[in-house]
Coordinates of C-alpha atoms and ligand atoms in Angstrom, one line a residue:
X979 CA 55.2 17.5 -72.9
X980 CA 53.1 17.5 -70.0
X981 CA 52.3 15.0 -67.3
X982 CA 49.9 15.3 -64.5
X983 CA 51.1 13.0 -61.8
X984 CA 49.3 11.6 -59.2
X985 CA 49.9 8.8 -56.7
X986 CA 47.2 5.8 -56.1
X987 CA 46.5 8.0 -52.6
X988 CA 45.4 10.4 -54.9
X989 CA 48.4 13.0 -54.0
X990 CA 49.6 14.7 -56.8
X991 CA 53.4 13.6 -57.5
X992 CA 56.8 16.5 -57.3
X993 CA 57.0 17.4 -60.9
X994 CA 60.4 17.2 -62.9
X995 CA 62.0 19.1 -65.5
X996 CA 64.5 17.0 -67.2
X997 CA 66.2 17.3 -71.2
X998 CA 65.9 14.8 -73.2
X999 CA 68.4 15.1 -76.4
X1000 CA 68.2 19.0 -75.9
X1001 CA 64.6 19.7 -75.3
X1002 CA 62.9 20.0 -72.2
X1003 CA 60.3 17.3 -70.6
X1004 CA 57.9 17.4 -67.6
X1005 CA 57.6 13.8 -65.3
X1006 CA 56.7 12.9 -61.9
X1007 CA 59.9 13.0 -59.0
X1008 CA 61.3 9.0 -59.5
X1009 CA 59.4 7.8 -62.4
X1010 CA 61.2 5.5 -65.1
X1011 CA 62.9 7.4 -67.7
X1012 CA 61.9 4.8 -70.1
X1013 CA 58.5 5.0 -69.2
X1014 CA 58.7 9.0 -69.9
X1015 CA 60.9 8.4 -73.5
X1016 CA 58.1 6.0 -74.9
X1017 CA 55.3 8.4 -73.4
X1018 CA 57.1 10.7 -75.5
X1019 CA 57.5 8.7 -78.4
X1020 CA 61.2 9.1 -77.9
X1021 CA 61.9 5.9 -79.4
X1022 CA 64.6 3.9 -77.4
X1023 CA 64.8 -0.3 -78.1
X1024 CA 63.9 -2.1 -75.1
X1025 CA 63.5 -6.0 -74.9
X1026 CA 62.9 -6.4 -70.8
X1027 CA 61.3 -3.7 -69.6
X1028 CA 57.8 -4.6 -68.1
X1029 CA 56.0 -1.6 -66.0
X1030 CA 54.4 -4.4 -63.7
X1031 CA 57.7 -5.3 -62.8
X1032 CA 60.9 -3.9 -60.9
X1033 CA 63.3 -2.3 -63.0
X1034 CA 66.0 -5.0 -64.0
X1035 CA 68.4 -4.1 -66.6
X1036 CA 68.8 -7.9 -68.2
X1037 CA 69.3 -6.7 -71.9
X1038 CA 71.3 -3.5 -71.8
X1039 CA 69.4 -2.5 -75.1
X1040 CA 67.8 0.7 -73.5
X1041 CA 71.2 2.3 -73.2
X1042 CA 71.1 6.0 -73.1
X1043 CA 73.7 9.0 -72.1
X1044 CA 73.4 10.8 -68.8
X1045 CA 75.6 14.3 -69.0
X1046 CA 77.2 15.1 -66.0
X1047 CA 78.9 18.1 -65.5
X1048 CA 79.8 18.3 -69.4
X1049 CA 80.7 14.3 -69.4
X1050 CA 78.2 11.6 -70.4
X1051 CA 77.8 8.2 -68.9
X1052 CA 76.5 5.5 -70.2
X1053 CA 73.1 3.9 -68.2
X1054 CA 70.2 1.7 -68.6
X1055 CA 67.3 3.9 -69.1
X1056 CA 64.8 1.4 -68.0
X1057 CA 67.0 1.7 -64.5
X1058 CA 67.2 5.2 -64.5
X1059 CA 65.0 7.6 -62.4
X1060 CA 63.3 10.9 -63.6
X1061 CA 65.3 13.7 -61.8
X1062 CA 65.0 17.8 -61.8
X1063 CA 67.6 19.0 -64.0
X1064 CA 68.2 15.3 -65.4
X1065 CA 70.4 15.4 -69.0
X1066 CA 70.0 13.0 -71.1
X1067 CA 71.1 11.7 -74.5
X1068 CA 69.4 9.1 -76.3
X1069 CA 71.3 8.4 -79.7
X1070 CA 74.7 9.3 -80.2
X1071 CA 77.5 7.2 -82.0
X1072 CA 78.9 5.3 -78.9
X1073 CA 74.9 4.1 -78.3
X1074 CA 74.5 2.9 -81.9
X1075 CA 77.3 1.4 -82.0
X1076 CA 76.4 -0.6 -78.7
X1077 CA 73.0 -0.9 -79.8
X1078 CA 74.3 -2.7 -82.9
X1079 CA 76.6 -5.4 -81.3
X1080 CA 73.6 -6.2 -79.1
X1081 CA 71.2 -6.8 -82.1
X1082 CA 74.0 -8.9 -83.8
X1083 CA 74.1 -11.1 -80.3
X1084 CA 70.0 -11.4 -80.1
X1085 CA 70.0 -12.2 -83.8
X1086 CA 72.4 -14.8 -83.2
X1087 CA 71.0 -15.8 -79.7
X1088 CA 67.3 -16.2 -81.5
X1089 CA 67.4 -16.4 -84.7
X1090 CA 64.0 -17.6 -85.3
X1091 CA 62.5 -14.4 -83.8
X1092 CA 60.8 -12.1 -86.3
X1093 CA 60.1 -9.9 -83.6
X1094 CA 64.4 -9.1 -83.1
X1095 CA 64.7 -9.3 -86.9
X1096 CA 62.1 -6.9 -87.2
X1097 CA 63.7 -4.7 -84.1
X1098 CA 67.6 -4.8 -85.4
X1099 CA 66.7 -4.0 -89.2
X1100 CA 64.4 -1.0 -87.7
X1101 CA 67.6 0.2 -86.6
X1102 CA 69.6 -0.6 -89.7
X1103 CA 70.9 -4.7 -88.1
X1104 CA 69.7 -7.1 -91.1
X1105 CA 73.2 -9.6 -90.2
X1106 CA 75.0 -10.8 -87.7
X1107 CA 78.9 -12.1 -87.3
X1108 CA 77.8 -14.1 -84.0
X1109 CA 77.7 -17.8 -84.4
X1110 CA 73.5 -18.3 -84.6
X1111 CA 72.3 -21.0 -81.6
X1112 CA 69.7 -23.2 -83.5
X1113 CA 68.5 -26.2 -81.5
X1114 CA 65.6 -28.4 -83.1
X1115 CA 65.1 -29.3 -79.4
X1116 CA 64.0 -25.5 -77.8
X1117 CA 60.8 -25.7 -76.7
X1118 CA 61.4 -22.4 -77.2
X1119 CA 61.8 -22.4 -80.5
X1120 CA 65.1 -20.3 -81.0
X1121 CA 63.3 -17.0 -80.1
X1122 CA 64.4 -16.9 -76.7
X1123 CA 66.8 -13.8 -75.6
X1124 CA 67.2 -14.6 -71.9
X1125 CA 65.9 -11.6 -70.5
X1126 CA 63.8 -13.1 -67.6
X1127 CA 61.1 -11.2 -67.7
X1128 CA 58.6 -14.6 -68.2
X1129 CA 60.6 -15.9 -64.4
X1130 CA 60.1 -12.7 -63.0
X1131 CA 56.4 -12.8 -63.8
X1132 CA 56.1 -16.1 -62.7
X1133 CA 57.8 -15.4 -59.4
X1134 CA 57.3 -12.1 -59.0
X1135 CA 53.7 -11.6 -60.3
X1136 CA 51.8 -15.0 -59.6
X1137 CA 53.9 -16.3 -57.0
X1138 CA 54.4 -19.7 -58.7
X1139 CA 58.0 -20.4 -59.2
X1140 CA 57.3 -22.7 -61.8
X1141 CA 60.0 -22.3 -63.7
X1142 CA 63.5 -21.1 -64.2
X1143 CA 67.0 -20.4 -65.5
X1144 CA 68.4 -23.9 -66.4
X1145 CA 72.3 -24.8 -67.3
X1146 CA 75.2 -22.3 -67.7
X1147 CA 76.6 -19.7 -69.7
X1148 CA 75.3 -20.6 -73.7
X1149 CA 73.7 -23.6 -72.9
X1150 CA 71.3 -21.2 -70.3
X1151 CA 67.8 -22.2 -71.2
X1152 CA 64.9 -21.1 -69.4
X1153 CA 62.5 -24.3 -68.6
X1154 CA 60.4 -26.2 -65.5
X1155 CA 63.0 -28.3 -63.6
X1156 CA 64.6 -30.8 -65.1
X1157 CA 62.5 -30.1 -68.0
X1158 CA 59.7 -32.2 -66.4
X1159 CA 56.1 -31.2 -66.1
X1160 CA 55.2 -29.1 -62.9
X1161 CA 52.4 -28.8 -60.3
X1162 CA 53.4 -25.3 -59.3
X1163 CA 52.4 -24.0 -63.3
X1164 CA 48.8 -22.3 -62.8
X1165 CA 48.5 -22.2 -66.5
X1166 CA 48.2 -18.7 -66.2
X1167 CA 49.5 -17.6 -69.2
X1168 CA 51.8 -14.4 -67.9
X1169 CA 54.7 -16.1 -69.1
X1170 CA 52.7 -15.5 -72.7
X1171 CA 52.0 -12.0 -72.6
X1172 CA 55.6 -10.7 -71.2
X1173 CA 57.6 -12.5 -73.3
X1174 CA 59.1 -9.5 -76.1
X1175 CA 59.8 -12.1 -78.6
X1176 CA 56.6 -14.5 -78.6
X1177 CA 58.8 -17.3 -78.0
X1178 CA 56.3 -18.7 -75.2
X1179 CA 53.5 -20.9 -76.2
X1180 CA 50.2 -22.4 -74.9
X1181 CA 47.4 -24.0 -76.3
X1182 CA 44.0 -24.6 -74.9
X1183 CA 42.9 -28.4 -76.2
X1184 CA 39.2 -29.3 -75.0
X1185 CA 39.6 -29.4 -70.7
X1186 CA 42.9 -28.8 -70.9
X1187 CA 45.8 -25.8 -71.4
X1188 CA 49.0 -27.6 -72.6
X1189 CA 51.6 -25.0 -71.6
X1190 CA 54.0 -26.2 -74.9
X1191 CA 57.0 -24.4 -74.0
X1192 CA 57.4 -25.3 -70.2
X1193 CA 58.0 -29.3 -70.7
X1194 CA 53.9 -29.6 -71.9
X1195 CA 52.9 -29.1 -68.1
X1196 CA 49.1 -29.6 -68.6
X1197 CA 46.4 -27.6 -66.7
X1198 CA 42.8 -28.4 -66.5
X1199 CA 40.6 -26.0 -67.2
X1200 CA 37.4 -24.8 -65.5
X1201 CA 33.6 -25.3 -67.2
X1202 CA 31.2 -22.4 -67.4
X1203 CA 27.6 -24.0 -66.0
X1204 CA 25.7 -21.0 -68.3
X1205 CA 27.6 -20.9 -71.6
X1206 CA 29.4 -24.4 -71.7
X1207 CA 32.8 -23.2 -72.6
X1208 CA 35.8 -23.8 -70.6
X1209 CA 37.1 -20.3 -69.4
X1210 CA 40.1 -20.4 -67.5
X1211 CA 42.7 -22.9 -65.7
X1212 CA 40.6 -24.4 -62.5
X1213 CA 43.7 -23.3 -59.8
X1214 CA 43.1 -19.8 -60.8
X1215 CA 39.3 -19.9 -60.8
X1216 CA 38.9 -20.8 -57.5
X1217 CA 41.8 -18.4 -56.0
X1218 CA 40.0 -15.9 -57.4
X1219 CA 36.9 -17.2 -56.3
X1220 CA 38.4 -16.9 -53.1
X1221 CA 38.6 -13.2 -53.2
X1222 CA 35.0 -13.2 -54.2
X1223 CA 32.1 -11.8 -51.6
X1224 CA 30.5 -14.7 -50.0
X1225 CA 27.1 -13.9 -50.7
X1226 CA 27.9 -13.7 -54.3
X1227 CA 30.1 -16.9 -54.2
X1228 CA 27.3 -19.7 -54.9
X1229 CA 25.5 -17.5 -57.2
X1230 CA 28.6 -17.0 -59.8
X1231 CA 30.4 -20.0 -58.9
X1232 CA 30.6 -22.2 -61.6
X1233 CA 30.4 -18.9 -64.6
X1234 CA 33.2 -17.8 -67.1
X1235 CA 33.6 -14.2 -66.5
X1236 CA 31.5 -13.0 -69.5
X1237 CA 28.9 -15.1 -67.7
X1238 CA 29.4 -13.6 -64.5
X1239 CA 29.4 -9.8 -66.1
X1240 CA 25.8 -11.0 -67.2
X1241 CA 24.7 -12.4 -64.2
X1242 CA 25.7 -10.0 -62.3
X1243 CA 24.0 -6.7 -64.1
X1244 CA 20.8 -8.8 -64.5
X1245 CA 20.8 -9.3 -60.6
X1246 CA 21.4 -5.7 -60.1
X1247 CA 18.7 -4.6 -62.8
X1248 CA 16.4 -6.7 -61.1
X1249 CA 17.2 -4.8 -57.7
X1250 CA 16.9 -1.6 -59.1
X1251 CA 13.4 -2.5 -59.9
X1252 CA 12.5 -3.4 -56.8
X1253 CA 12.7 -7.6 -58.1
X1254 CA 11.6 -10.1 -60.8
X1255 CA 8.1 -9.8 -62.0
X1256 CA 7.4 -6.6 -59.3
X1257 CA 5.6 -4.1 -61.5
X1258 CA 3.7 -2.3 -59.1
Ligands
SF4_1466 S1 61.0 -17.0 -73.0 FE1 60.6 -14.8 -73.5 S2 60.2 -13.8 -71.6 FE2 61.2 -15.8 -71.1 S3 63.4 -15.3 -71.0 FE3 63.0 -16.0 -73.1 S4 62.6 -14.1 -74.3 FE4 62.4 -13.6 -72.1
FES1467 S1 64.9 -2.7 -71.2 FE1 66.4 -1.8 -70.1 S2 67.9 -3.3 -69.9 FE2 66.3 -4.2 -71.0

C-alpha cells in the first residue's frame, strides 16, 4: 500500500494518507484517485479514463462515494484528487445501482461491443431495457460509447483535429467532417489505441494506411531503404525526423525504426573500437 512519489524534477512528491472502503492507502498530494484504486487493484469500471490525458469525466462509470463529515457524495473518481485524510467509498448500493443503469445505456448505445458486454456481465449487466442503436451504416460499427477520448487524443495529443463530434443528441456520431476524407489525419493510429471498446479501425494495405472508421481517409506510408517494409505514415516520419540530430539525419533518413536501432548500435560499436577494420 505504498507509493514512492517522485516528480519528473526528480523531487519527491507530499505523501497522502487517504481510506479507501475502510482501509488505509499511501499516494502522492493531487494524484488521480483512479489511478491509485487500479494501482491498488481496487477494481472500479472506467470507460474514459486515459493517464495521457486531462481528467474528463465523459462516462460517469467511475462513480465512487466521498464521506464528508459522516455524509457521502457522489463523484467521478477519475476527477477526483488524492487528498490527506480523503474517505472514500467505492461500492455501495446507490453506486451499483448507478453503475447498472449506465451498462444498460452502453449496451444499448453499442451493442456490438464485446468489450461493454464483457464489462456489464462482469458486474452482473447481461440485458438492457434501453432501445439498442444499430446502424448498418457506423463506420463505427455500433461499438462506439461517445466518450471522446479518440478527439481528445487527436486534439489534444497529436495536434490534428481531424476529427470530431458530428450531429446532436442520439444521432451524435464521432467522424471527419462531413464524413469526407481529411488532410489533417496523420494516420497515426492514437485514435486506435485509446479507444475502450475497439470500435476504431485501420488497416495498412501495401503504401497505404486506410483509416476505415474516419470516412477511409487514406495515408501513405513511408519505405524503409534497409529492410524494404513500409514502417510508418510519411507526415509522421519526417516530423519526427525533424526532431532528429542533424548529423544523424542523412545517415537514418530513409530507416524503419528497427532499422535505425540497428544502424545506430553498429555505428556506435564501431566507435567504440576506434572504427571499421581498425584492429590495431
Ligand atoms: S470511437 Fe472509441 S474512443 Fe472514440 S468516442 Fe467512440 S468509444 Fe470513445
Ligand atoms: S472514467 Fe471517470 S467518468 Fe469515465
Amino acid at each position: 500500500m505504498t507509493h514512492g512519489g517522485v516528480s519528473s524534477t526528480g523531487a519527491s512528491k507530499k505523501q497522502v494518507t487517504m481510506t479507501i472502503n475502510g482501509k488505509p492507502y499511501r499516494a502522492d498530494e493531487g494524484e488521480i484517485f483512479l489511478g491509485v484504486a487500479l494501482r491498488e487493484k481496487i477494481a472500479i469500471p472506467h470507460l474514459c479514463y486515459e493517464p495521457s490525458l486531462d481528467p474528463y469525466g465523459a462516462c460517469r462509470l467511475c462513480m465512487v462515494e466521498v464521506v464528508k463529515r459522516g455524509k457521502r457524495e457522489m463523484t467521478t473518481s477519475c476527477t477526483l484528487q488524492a487528498a490527506e485524510g480523503l474517505e472514500v467509498v467505492t461500492d455501495t448500493p446507490e453506486i451499483v445501482k448507478h453503475r447498472n443503469i449506465l451498462f444498460e445505456l452502453y449496451l444499448a448505445e453499442a451493442p456490438k461491443s464485446e468489450v461493454i458486454k464483457a464489462m456489464a456481465a462482469r458486474y452482473g449487466v447481461t440485458k438492457t431495457r434501453f432501445l439498442k442503436k444499430l446502424d448498418t451504416t457506423d463506420s463505427l460499427g455500433n461499438k462506439c460509447v461517445l466518450c471522446g477520448l479518440c478527439v481528445r487524443a487527436c486534439n489534444e495529443i497529436m495536434g490534428a483535429g481531424a476529427i470530431g463530434f458530428i450531429n446532436r443528441g442520439p444521432y451524435t456520431v464521432v467522424n471527419t467532417p462531413y464524413f469526407e476524407p481529411t488532410k489533417d489525419c496523420y494516420g497515426c493510429g492514437a485514435c486506435v489505441k485509446v479507444c475502450p471498446t475497439n470500435a476504431v479501425e485501420m488497416e495498412d494495405v501495401a503504401d497505404t494506411r486506410v483509416m476505415k472508421s474516419w470516412s477511409a481517409t487514406k495515408v501513405p506510408l513511408a519505405l524503409c531503404d534497409c529492410c524494404g517494409k513500409y514502417y510508418a505514415p510519411k507526415a509522421l516520419a519526417i516530423a519526427t525526423l525533424a526532431r532528429i540530430t542533424p548529423s544523424l539525419k542523412e545517415e537514418i533518413a530513409a530507416l524503419c525504426p528497427a532499422c535505425r536501432g540497428k544502424r545506430i548500435a553498429r555505428e556506435e560499436i564501431l566507435a567504440g573500437s576506434g572504427g571499421a577494420g581498425n584492429h590495431g
